[in-house]
Every structure is written in structure tokens, then in C-alpha cells.
Amino acid sequence: MNREATPIKRALISLSDKEGIVELATLLVKANVEIISTGNTAKLLKEAEIEVEEVASYTGFPEIFGGRVKTLHPKIAGGILALRERDSAEALKHNIPQIDLVVCNLYPFGATIDQDNVSLQEALEEVDIGGVTLIRSAAKNMGWVTVLTDKTDYPRIGEFLNKGEGIPFELRKELATKAFAHTAAYDALIANYLNEEPFPETLSLTFTKEPLPLRYGENPHQQGAVYRALTGGDPFSLLESQVIQVKQLSYNNLYDAYGAIETLREFKECACVIVKHATPCGVAIGATPLEALKRAYEADELSAFGGIVALNREADSEVAHFLEPLFIEILSAPSFTKEALALLKQKRNLRVLQTGELPPLTPIVGGRFIGRDLLVQERDAHVLNGDDLTLVTEKEVSEEQLSDLLFAWRVVKHVKSNAIVTAKGGVTCGIGGGQVSRIDALKIALEKSGATKGMVLASDAFFPFRDSVDYMAQRGVIAIIQPGGSIRDKEVIEACNEAGIAMLFSGVRSFLHG
């Protein structure tokens, strides 16, 4: 493979997004580069008084089938793919001049399918064929050909043109790598749009690096980055939130903020979620954002220090005043009043995210890497209602207790297993999670609950023994919600009856393994 710098004598330009091309083409002309171009790109260049030969004239073959076939011609493909050190004689025999630079980007398939009510036929019309062929051909022949798919790279080529120098191999290889990533992402976008299976035989995912530098990964000695998904069905993306007030974000900031908002999406009511180390430490509903915030914060003031605060209603000056003396890392809300933003700007170390209205959770497919492999599953977006529950004890639950049980259940789904949540009056009292035994999670939750009486308790999975009920019996718990399903359910129910505790079975387990 040729690794020497290569001059540009002939360029092919075929673009959907034409921004910046007139400036690049002007430099090409100054460098005495012959330009070949297609339809609308050629028209734009001619209007800018740039000399250009249209592809149909160059190949001697017209565009056909409504423009579906433009550049699929041996004179184009051969000019790009020919190996100069091997194929020059054959190219000369067939009158195929060399093409040294390909400037191409693709039909806006993604923008098309993002529109409402787009038909399959309309979407397929935006699947680029010729452009992908041009790009891949040029990238394959990186030994001789330079390929540009990103307009931000135009000035880099312009520098070499201005100096009258050839394009070095290192840059050609870098641009070819970028080009293959460009076409791979494009194909993944199409495949995901057409796919109707939740778990297809081949899963193609595509992401682009977000221009949001992270301070580091989970720890300062780890590098980190964040990528935006180009495919997927979740109507909410944290990366689409407006960063109003910025101190540089970290990997942990984004992960924790996402966890807080994920929990918050469980609630239609005015609610606040405070998260620390990816786990809710205080959750509350309230008549106003301030009331919800105060209740969530006071649920566990110690853990809330340095946490993430997320609201699902507009943050006003009352919210900002309450936060003035407190140290938190991030405040997120759908919107902020001008007065609130003016006050929050005084907290220089606070990051402020405006999320817009939060949609409810949807059962999209998500996953996590296990080494180089990927585990995927449906998100736990199951909504539990009172009608789904089964009373299994002699003691019944009141309407108020039922409301609190359902509230606690919505929270416990977002606590790492084994998980226990106690609640009263629409606010968490204690949260215990991430323990290898359920009774240890219970003890943590009850310790954090203090001397509160009349609490309800949610468990993300069944109690394997009656010891948990015996432990909570003298500690203020009056009702339990849990999935049921243990071989010792009868013993656990008997323990509840002895203690006068009501218990409901949900029939749904909600493990969360982080």
C-alpha cells in the first residue's frame, strides 16, 4: 500500500449537506484541481462561478430513474478504486482517469424518519446508494484517495492545498476510518428503522461522540466520554437537556442525573427525587416544587449532601432560595423562572439542567456491557395499580396506606437490590439497597426511618424468611407490599398476622442489579 503523500488533481463532489463546500471548491480550483459533481451540488458550484463538470457529462451517461442512478458507473468507481501502482495501464485502456478526492455525505435518512407520519416508501427514498458506494470505495483505496464525509475536516485539506502539498497517509487513513464509521452508522440507522424484532439476530447500534468533555470516568485515573444514540425508542435523552449553568460535568454526574430522572418519570404528581451514588436517598411528592423538594431533602439530609436534585415541575425562586445554603452537584427541572436562574447563578459549583417535560417510562430495550459482550432486556416500565394487588393478611389496608404502598413501590424499583423502601404520606422515610441479604437492607431502611410510626414498606422481591417481619414488627411498619412467591410465603403471612401488619402481594418482582 502506498504510504506517501498523494496530490489531488481530480475531485468528485456529491453532497446532501452542502454547507462549506463552496469555500473548499474555491481552494480546489486555485490548486488547479478538476472538479466533477452531481446535480444540485454542481448547480450550487456553478452559481458560485466555480468551474465544474457534471457527472453525466463526465461519464457520457445520463442520470436515470429520477436520479436514483447517478454515480454508479465504471468510470467513477474505477477512477476511485484503481490501484495506481498496478492498474494504471488498464485504466488508460478503458479511459478511466484517476479520482484523488471524494467529498460526499449521505441523504438525511435520520432526519426523514424523525418526522411525523413518514411512510415506508418515503423513508426508503432517503436511503443513499451511490453516496455509500463512493465513500466506501474511496476509504478502501486510502493508499491513493482522500475521502471527506465531515465538513469540519474541509479546512484540514484546505491547508495542504494552500501549501501545494500532497495529503499525508496518516490523514488519509484517519479520514477513511471516519468514512467507514459514517457509512456503518448510516446502515445501522436504516436496519434499526426497518427492524420490528425486540431482539434481532444481529443488533447494530450507532452512537456519535458528544462534544461534552468529561472531567474523567468514575474515578480521576479513568478517562471517560459520552456518546449520543442515533437509534432507539426512548422519547427522553439526557443529552438533549439544556445545560444552563456549567461546571464541567463528570461521568458520575451524568449517570446519577439519569438515575434521578429515571425515578422521577414514575410520577405524574409534582415530585422531587434526590440521588446519591446512583441510588435514590430521598423521594417525595408535594403540592408545590418547594414542598416536594423540602420533604425529599429532609427524608435523608445527610445522604443528600453533594447529591443530584431532580424536579418534574418548574423550579422557581422559592426552590432556589431553599437550595442557597445547601451543597448539591446538579439541579434538573423541566424549566426555570428568571428569578430562580438569577439566584442559582450565585452557586458557581452547581450544574443546572433544563430537561423539558418528562415523558413516562417506556419499555424500550436497553442493556449493559459484560466485557466485550452485551446483555439486553426490556426496561422495567411496569405500572402497578391497586387492582393488581392481592391482600394476603387478616389486616386490611386503608386508602391512605394503599397510596403510600404504591408510592414506595415506584421508588423501590430504582434502588439496587436487595432493596427496601419505607414511606409515609408520600415521602420516603428510609431507603436500604445494594445488600446481599434482604434483612440487612431492611435494617438500613428502618435505621434511616428513625422513630417514625405508621410507615409502609416496599420490598423489591419476596421475603425468604419470616425474620424480616419479626424485625420490623416493633419498628413502626403497618403495611407491606412485596411480590410474594417464596416457598415460605405462608410463614411470612403468619408473622404479619401475629404482628397485625397488612401485606399485599404484587406478583411482580423488581430487581435492579445496577
XYZ file of C-alpha atoms in Angstrom:
514
model
C 0.000 0.000 0.000
C 1.196 3.473 -0.859
C 2.047 5.440 2.275
C 3.479 8.518 0.599
C 1.686 11.853 0.401
C -0.668 11.987 -2.594
C -1.527 15.072 -4.664
C -5.095 15.982 -5.565
C -5.629 16.520 -9.284
C -9.250 15.464 -9.675
C -12.097 15.629 -7.129
C -15.616 14.227 -7.097
C -18.137 16.170 -5.024
C -21.629 14.824 -4.267
C -23.356 16.225 -1.206
C -26.664 16.303 0.592
C -25.460 18.817 3.199
C -23.641 21.415 1.105
C -22.523 23.737 3.894
C -18.888 24.802 3.432
C -18.427 23.235 0.022
C -18.156 26.487 -1.946
C -15.181 27.508 0.169
C -13.480 24.126 -0.286
C -14.205 24.059 -4.028
C -12.731 27.558 -4.373
C -9.472 26.280 -2.866
C -9.566 23.240 -5.162
C -9.873 25.452 -8.237
C -6.988 27.647 -7.057
C -4.915 24.468 -6.740
C -5.823 23.545 -10.351
C -7.934 20.585 -9.285
C -10.543 19.356 -11.769
C -13.979 19.082 -10.150
C -16.689 16.574 -11.067
C -20.057 16.911 -9.371
C -23.649 15.738 -9.305
C -26.959 17.568 -9.901
C -27.750 20.084 -7.195
C -24.172 20.223 -5.908
C -22.944 21.092 -9.405
C -25.669 23.715 -9.708
C -24.590 25.359 -6.443
C -20.940 25.428 -7.512
C -21.794 26.895 -10.915
C -23.850 29.614 -9.246
C -20.709 30.423 -7.255
C -18.849 30.682 -10.591
C -16.772 27.596 -9.874
C -15.825 25.544 -12.906
C -17.296 22.071 -12.620
C -18.138 19.141 -14.910
C -21.359 17.290 -14.191
C -21.134 13.539 -13.705
C -23.478 12.843 -16.632
C -21.138 14.745 -18.956
C -18.062 13.107 -17.443
C -19.371 9.545 -17.831
C -21.336 10.133 -21.042
C -24.327 8.552 -19.340
C -27.326 10.493 -18.008
C -28.818 10.355 -14.523
C -31.721 7.891 -14.725
C -34.719 6.663 -12.749
C -35.447 10.026 -11.168
C -31.858 10.436 -10.016
C -31.626 7.012 -8.359
C -28.650 6.168 -10.599
C -26.063 8.932 -10.909
C -22.565 7.838 -9.959
C -22.884 4.040 -10.320
C -20.653 3.935 -13.397
C -17.298 2.190 -14.118
C -15.653 5.493 -14.947
C -16.479 6.758 -11.462
C -15.923 3.565 -9.484
C -12.815 2.662 -11.463
C -11.331 6.122 -11.063
C -11.659 5.830 -7.296
C -10.780 2.159 -6.793
C -7.891 1.728 -9.241
C -4.560 0.983 -7.571
C -2.158 3.424 -9.201
C 0.858 1.129 -8.932
C -0.984 -1.811 -10.500
C -3.970 -0.660 -12.569
C -2.738 2.416 -14.455
C -2.388 0.653 -17.792
C -5.823 -0.950 -17.555
C -7.368 2.365 -16.534
C -5.768 4.077 -19.524
C -7.041 1.316 -21.840
C -10.630 1.906 -20.676
C -10.308 5.694 -20.500
C -10.765 5.848 -16.725
C -8.983 8.878 -15.205
C -7.924 8.763 -11.576
C -10.054 10.454 -8.936
C -7.956 11.578 -5.963
C -10.528 13.182 -3.668
C -14.127 12.204 -2.870
C -16.242 14.707 -0.940
C -19.545 13.116 -0.023
C -22.195 12.919 2.664
C -25.436 10.991 2.597
C -29.161 11.569 2.169
C -30.704 12.673 5.505
C -32.358 9.359 6.363
C -32.317 10.108 10.103
C -33.977 13.498 9.707
C -36.608 11.942 7.452
C -37.663 9.184 9.845
C -37.760 11.672 12.740
C -40.650 13.445 11.017
C -44.229 12.547 11.857
C -46.252 10.215 9.622
C -43.400 9.268 7.285
C -44.342 6.280 5.132
C -42.035 3.344 4.494
C -41.737 4.367 0.849
C -40.786 7.929 1.799
C -38.169 6.618 4.192
C -36.692 4.231 1.633
C -36.346 7.050 -0.894
C -33.871 8.632 1.524
C -31.644 5.543 1.595
C -28.457 6.609 -0.170
C -26.884 4.033 -2.502
C -24.467 5.902 -4.738
C -23.068 8.008 -1.919
C -22.297 4.987 0.255
C -20.547 3.369 -2.723
C -18.428 6.457 -3.342
C -17.443 6.784 0.305
C -16.575 3.129 0.844
C -14.652 2.951 -2.424
C -12.553 5.980 -1.532
C -11.963 4.758 2.012
C -10.920 1.324 0.777
C -8.341 2.906 -1.521
C -6.877 5.117 1.206
C -3.429 4.383 -0.186
C -4.194 6.773 -3.036
C -7.520 8.521 -2.411
C -8.655 11.069 0.195
C -12.268 10.943 1.372
C -14.179 13.698 3.170
C -17.523 12.986 4.876
C -17.430 15.662 7.590
C -17.469 19.365 6.717
C -15.389 20.152 9.798
C -12.482 18.432 8.025
C -12.626 20.673 4.930
C -10.177 23.240 6.389
C -7.643 20.493 7.118
C -7.480 19.596 3.431
C -7.508 23.293 2.553
C -4.272 23.801 4.492
C -2.431 21.298 2.286
C -3.971 22.760 -0.868
C -2.805 26.251 0.114
C 0.728 24.966 0.656
C 0.704 22.993 -2.584
C 1.408 19.781 -0.690
C 0.001 16.271 -1.063
C -2.232 14.682 1.563
C -0.199 12.542 4.006
C -1.125 8.917 4.506
C -1.807 9.367 8.229
C -4.529 11.901 7.434
C -5.959 9.799 4.597
C -6.195 6.814 6.954
C -7.850 8.910 9.665
C -10.420 10.258 7.206
C -11.028 6.778 5.765
C -11.676 5.450 9.274
C -14.152 8.250 9.814
C -15.802 7.453 6.475
C -16.307 3.777 7.296
C -17.810 4.804 10.665
C -20.100 7.223 8.781
C -21.492 4.532 6.462
C -21.692 1.952 9.280
C -23.761 4.359 11.380
C -25.981 5.086 8.387
C -26.630 1.396 7.723
C -27.338 0.763 11.420
C -29.877 3.580 11.380
C -31.676 2.011 8.410
C -31.547 -1.509 9.856
C -32.971 -0.351 13.191
C -35.734 1.581 11.463
C -36.789 -1.475 9.454
C -36.359 -3.981 12.293
C -39.532 -4.957 14.156
C -37.990 -7.564 16.470
C -37.014 -6.545 20.029
C -34.056 -8.937 19.932
C -32.896 -9.328 16.301
C -30.310 -11.910 15.288
C -27.841 -9.109 14.560
C -28.002 -5.970 16.694
C -26.470 -2.864 15.147
C -26.176 0.169 17.386
C -24.709 3.518 16.435
C -23.572 6.408 18.577
C -21.764 9.682 17.976
C -19.353 11.221 20.432
C -20.955 14.138 22.214
C -18.899 17.364 22.270
C -19.225 17.365 26.039
C -15.807 16.766 27.604
C -15.973 14.815 30.851
C -13.519 15.549 33.631
C -12.858 11.814 33.946
C -14.651 8.480 34.287
C -15.893 7.125 37.607
C -12.509 7.989 39.145
C -9.853 10.578 38.265
C -7.444 7.946 36.908
C -10.084 6.730 34.398
C -10.779 8.529 31.129
C -14.408 8.982 30.109
C -16.617 10.130 27.248
C -20.320 10.183 26.441
C -21.936 9.158 23.147
C -25.344 10.102 21.789
C -27.500 7.289 20.388
C -28.689 7.689 16.810
C -31.121 4.808 17.239
C -33.534 3.856 19.989
C -37.090 4.433 21.064
C -36.895 6.379 24.327
C -38.606 9.763 23.926
C -36.214 11.264 26.511
C -32.484 11.824 26.182
C -30.462 13.391 28.964
C -28.073 14.745 26.342
C -30.889 16.783 24.825
C -31.307 18.667 28.083
C -30.184 22.274 28.018
C -27.145 22.865 30.200
C -27.888 26.326 31.555
C -25.153 26.616 34.137
C -21.975 24.644 33.612
C -19.183 23.467 35.730
C -17.566 20.667 33.749
C -19.652 17.517 34.069
C -18.274 14.153 35.084
C -19.211 10.591 34.209
C -20.790 10.235 37.651
C -22.775 13.465 37.265
C -24.449 12.189 34.107
C -25.033 8.695 35.466
C -26.560 9.988 38.697
C -28.650 12.639 36.922
C -30.035 9.981 34.608
C -30.887 7.764 37.591
C -32.702 10.610 39.319
C -34.716 11.475 36.215
C -35.470 7.808 35.541
C -37.035 7.559 39.013
C -38.821 10.876 38.575
C -40.500 9.625 35.397
C -42.507 7.229 37.589
C -44.528 10.196 38.872
C -47.269 12.287 37.307
C -47.686 14.198 40.568
C -45.416 17.091 41.483
C -42.364 15.228 42.772
C -38.712 15.521 43.710
C -36.018 12.844 43.622
C -32.610 13.200 45.250
C -29.937 10.714 44.216
C -26.503 9.978 45.644
C -24.143 7.439 44.106
C -26.786 6.262 41.611
C -29.314 5.473 44.357
C -32.344 7.487 45.499
C -31.863 8.786 49.033
C -34.974 10.949 49.261
C -38.159 10.964 47.159
C -41.338 12.917 47.817
C -44.466 14.281 46.232
C -45.865 17.659 47.202
C -48.394 20.334 46.346
C -45.577 22.566 45.037
C -41.997 22.003 43.848
C -40.720 23.604 47.050
C -42.800 21.279 49.231
C -41.679 18.208 47.290
C -38.036 19.346 47.476
C -38.127 20.076 51.223
C -39.749 16.744 52.007
C -37.322 14.787 49.825
C -34.322 16.606 51.296
C -35.459 16.194 54.895
C -36.036 12.469 54.320
C -32.246 11.961 54.466
C -30.351 15.234 54.831
C -27.029 13.505 55.468
C -27.111 11.484 52.243
C -28.434 14.429 50.197
C -25.151 16.331 50.721
C -23.456 16.553 47.318
C -26.384 14.810 45.632
C -28.440 15.280 42.491
C -31.814 17.020 42.812
C -34.430 16.427 40.106
C -37.855 18.075 39.865
C -40.705 17.414 37.439
C -42.181 20.907 37.741
C -40.737 24.353 37.025
C -38.135 25.484 39.551
C -38.986 28.907 40.952
C -37.275 31.397 43.272
C -38.562 29.532 46.351
C -36.713 26.415 45.208
C -33.566 28.446 44.533
C -33.738 30.138 47.970
C -34.122 26.771 49.713
C -31.018 25.446 47.937
C -28.876 28.530 48.681
C -27.145 27.128 51.799
C -27.007 23.529 50.519
C -24.294 21.755 48.560
C -25.672 19.791 45.625
C -23.964 18.811 42.371
C -26.857 19.134 39.893
C -30.338 20.606 39.832
C -32.581 19.464 36.985
C -36.099 20.640 36.192
C -38.345 20.956 33.133
C -37.896 24.752 33.248
C -36.705 27.578 35.481
C -38.086 31.033 36.218
C -35.809 34.014 35.527
C -35.705 34.762 39.239
C -34.617 31.212 40.039
C -31.805 31.299 37.460
C -30.541 34.625 38.793
C -30.271 33.135 42.289
C -28.790 29.829 41.127
C -26.007 31.610 39.212
C -24.555 32.608 42.572
C -23.822 28.917 43.235
C -20.757 28.589 40.991
C -20.252 24.886 41.560
C -23.862 23.986 40.729
C -24.727 22.442 37.379
C -28.227 23.318 36.129
C -30.026 21.136 33.578
C -33.305 22.043 31.889
C -34.909 18.782 30.770
C -38.207 19.905 29.295
C -41.367 17.998 30.176
C -40.541 14.427 31.191
C -42.382 11.604 29.423
C -43.424 8.488 31.359
C -41.149 5.458 31.249
C -41.467 3.300 28.154
C -40.488 -0.398 27.815
C -37.557 0.239 25.485
C -34.758 -2.288 25.106
C -31.615 -1.328 26.995
C -28.528 -3.118 28.150
C -25.062 -3.149 29.644
C -21.714 -4.426 28.543
C -20.301 -7.577 30.131
C -16.750 -7.260 28.919
C -16.954 -7.063 25.142
C -20.420 -8.623 25.048
C -23.835 -7.053 25.611
C -26.778 -8.050 27.797
C -30.085 -6.531 26.716
C -33.586 -6.520 28.155
C -36.785 -4.546 28.221
C -36.780 -1.696 30.699
C -38.921 -2.280 33.788
C -41.668 0.190 32.887
C -44.394 -1.895 34.505
C -47.015 0.247 36.230
C -48.614 -1.270 39.304
C -52.163 -0.308 40.214
C -54.306 -1.099 43.229
C -56.364 -3.602 41.243
C -53.180 -5.636 40.589
C -52.603 -6.314 44.270
C -53.727 -9.244 46.415
C -54.393 -8.866 50.113
C -52.937 -11.935 51.856
C -53.319 -10.969 55.528
C -56.172 -10.598 58.000
C -55.330 -6.924 58.426
C -56.583 -4.754 55.566
C -55.058 -1.540 54.205
C -56.664 1.889 54.186
C -56.817 4.073 51.074
C -54.052 6.239 52.510
C -51.857 3.223 53.174
C -52.514 1.855 49.696
C -51.433 5.177 48.197
C -48.216 5.081 50.213
C -47.559 1.450 49.268
C -47.839 2.238 45.574
C -45.607 5.284 46.099
C -42.966 3.173 47.850
C -43.173 0.560 45.086
C -42.423 3.163 42.420
C -39.295 4.109 44.340
C -38.033 0.630 45.258
C -37.869 -0.281 41.555
C -34.983 2.184 41.248
C -32.966 1.049 44.263
C -30.231 -1.522 43.735
C -31.214 -4.971 45.002
C -31.705 -6.182 47.622
C -33.907 -3.137 48.162
C -36.263 -1.963 50.900
C -38.103 1.380 50.999
C -40.236 2.734 53.831
C -42.626 5.629 53.270
C -45.358 7.680 54.876
C -47.530 10.446 53.483
C -45.928 10.457 50.043
C -42.308 10.724 51.190
C -39.638 8.114 51.740
C -38.644 7.530 55.342
C -35.745 5.164 54.784
C -34.070 3.504 51.801
C -31.838 0.460 52.098
C -30.334 -1.068 48.987
C -27.451 -2.920 47.420
C -27.247 -5.518 50.186
C -26.566 -9.216 49.709
C -29.160 -10.169 52.304
C -32.673 -8.767 52.447
C -32.721 -8.369 56.213
C -29.588 -6.192 56.059
C -31.317 -3.919 53.517
C -34.333 -3.869 55.864
C -32.209 -2.882 58.859
C -30.633 0.008 56.939
C -34.014 1.288 55.755
C -35.511 1.101 59.243
C -32.472 2.717 60.850
C -32.797 5.628 58.423
C -36.520 5.801 59.186
C -35.785 6.702 62.796
C -38.709 6.617 65.187
C -41.376 7.145 62.511
C -44.583 5.253 63.249
C -47.289 4.206 60.788
C -44.905 3.567 57.882
C -45.477 1.296 54.928
C -42.714 -0.813 53.440
C -41.896 -1.994 49.920
C -39.586 -4.881 49.092
C -38.365 -5.437 45.515
C -38.505 -9.229 45.953
C -40.101 -11.734 48.326
C -39.038 -12.250 51.929
C -37.364 -15.673 52.091
C -37.931 -15.982 55.860
C -40.226 -14.504 58.495
C -37.281 -12.880 60.298
C -37.720 -9.658 58.373
C -41.342 -9.309 59.503
C -40.406 -10.151 63.083
C -37.713 -7.452 62.958
C -40.000 -4.728 61.577
C -42.971 -5.591 63.793
C -41.818 -3.365 66.666
C -40.390 -0.618 64.463
C -43.383 1.284 63.120
C -44.276 -0.671 59.967
C -48.024 -1.183 59.490
C -48.266 -2.449 55.888
C -46.066 -4.235 53.363
C -46.017 -4.582 49.575
C -43.883 -7.327 48.077
C -44.053 -9.697 45.087
C -44.679 -12.917 47.013
C -43.598 -16.233 45.568
C -41.406 -17.623 48.336
C -41.772 -21.235 49.403
C -42.181 -19.754 52.892
C -44.892 -17.226 51.999
C -47.224 -18.927 54.482
C -44.755 -18.368 57.342
C -44.282 -14.724 56.357
C -48.067 -14.186 56.212
C -48.442 -15.804 59.638
C -45.794 -13.441 61.028
C -47.722 -10.457 59.615
C -50.977 -11.696 61.144
C -49.305 -12.151 64.523
C -47.918 -8.598 64.360
C -51.112 -7.033 62.989
C -49.334 -5.919 59.791
C -51.227 -5.809 56.493
C -49.500 -7.262 53.455
C -50.204 -7.077 49.724
C -48.661 -9.256 47.041
C -47.882 -7.536 43.753
C -46.985 -10.677 41.812
C -44.196 -8.641 40.165
C -40.531 -8.697 41.118
C -38.447 -5.569 40.511
C -34.794 -6.475 40.886
C -32.267 -3.841 39.866
C -28.685 -5.019 39.536
C -27.143 -1.602 38.942
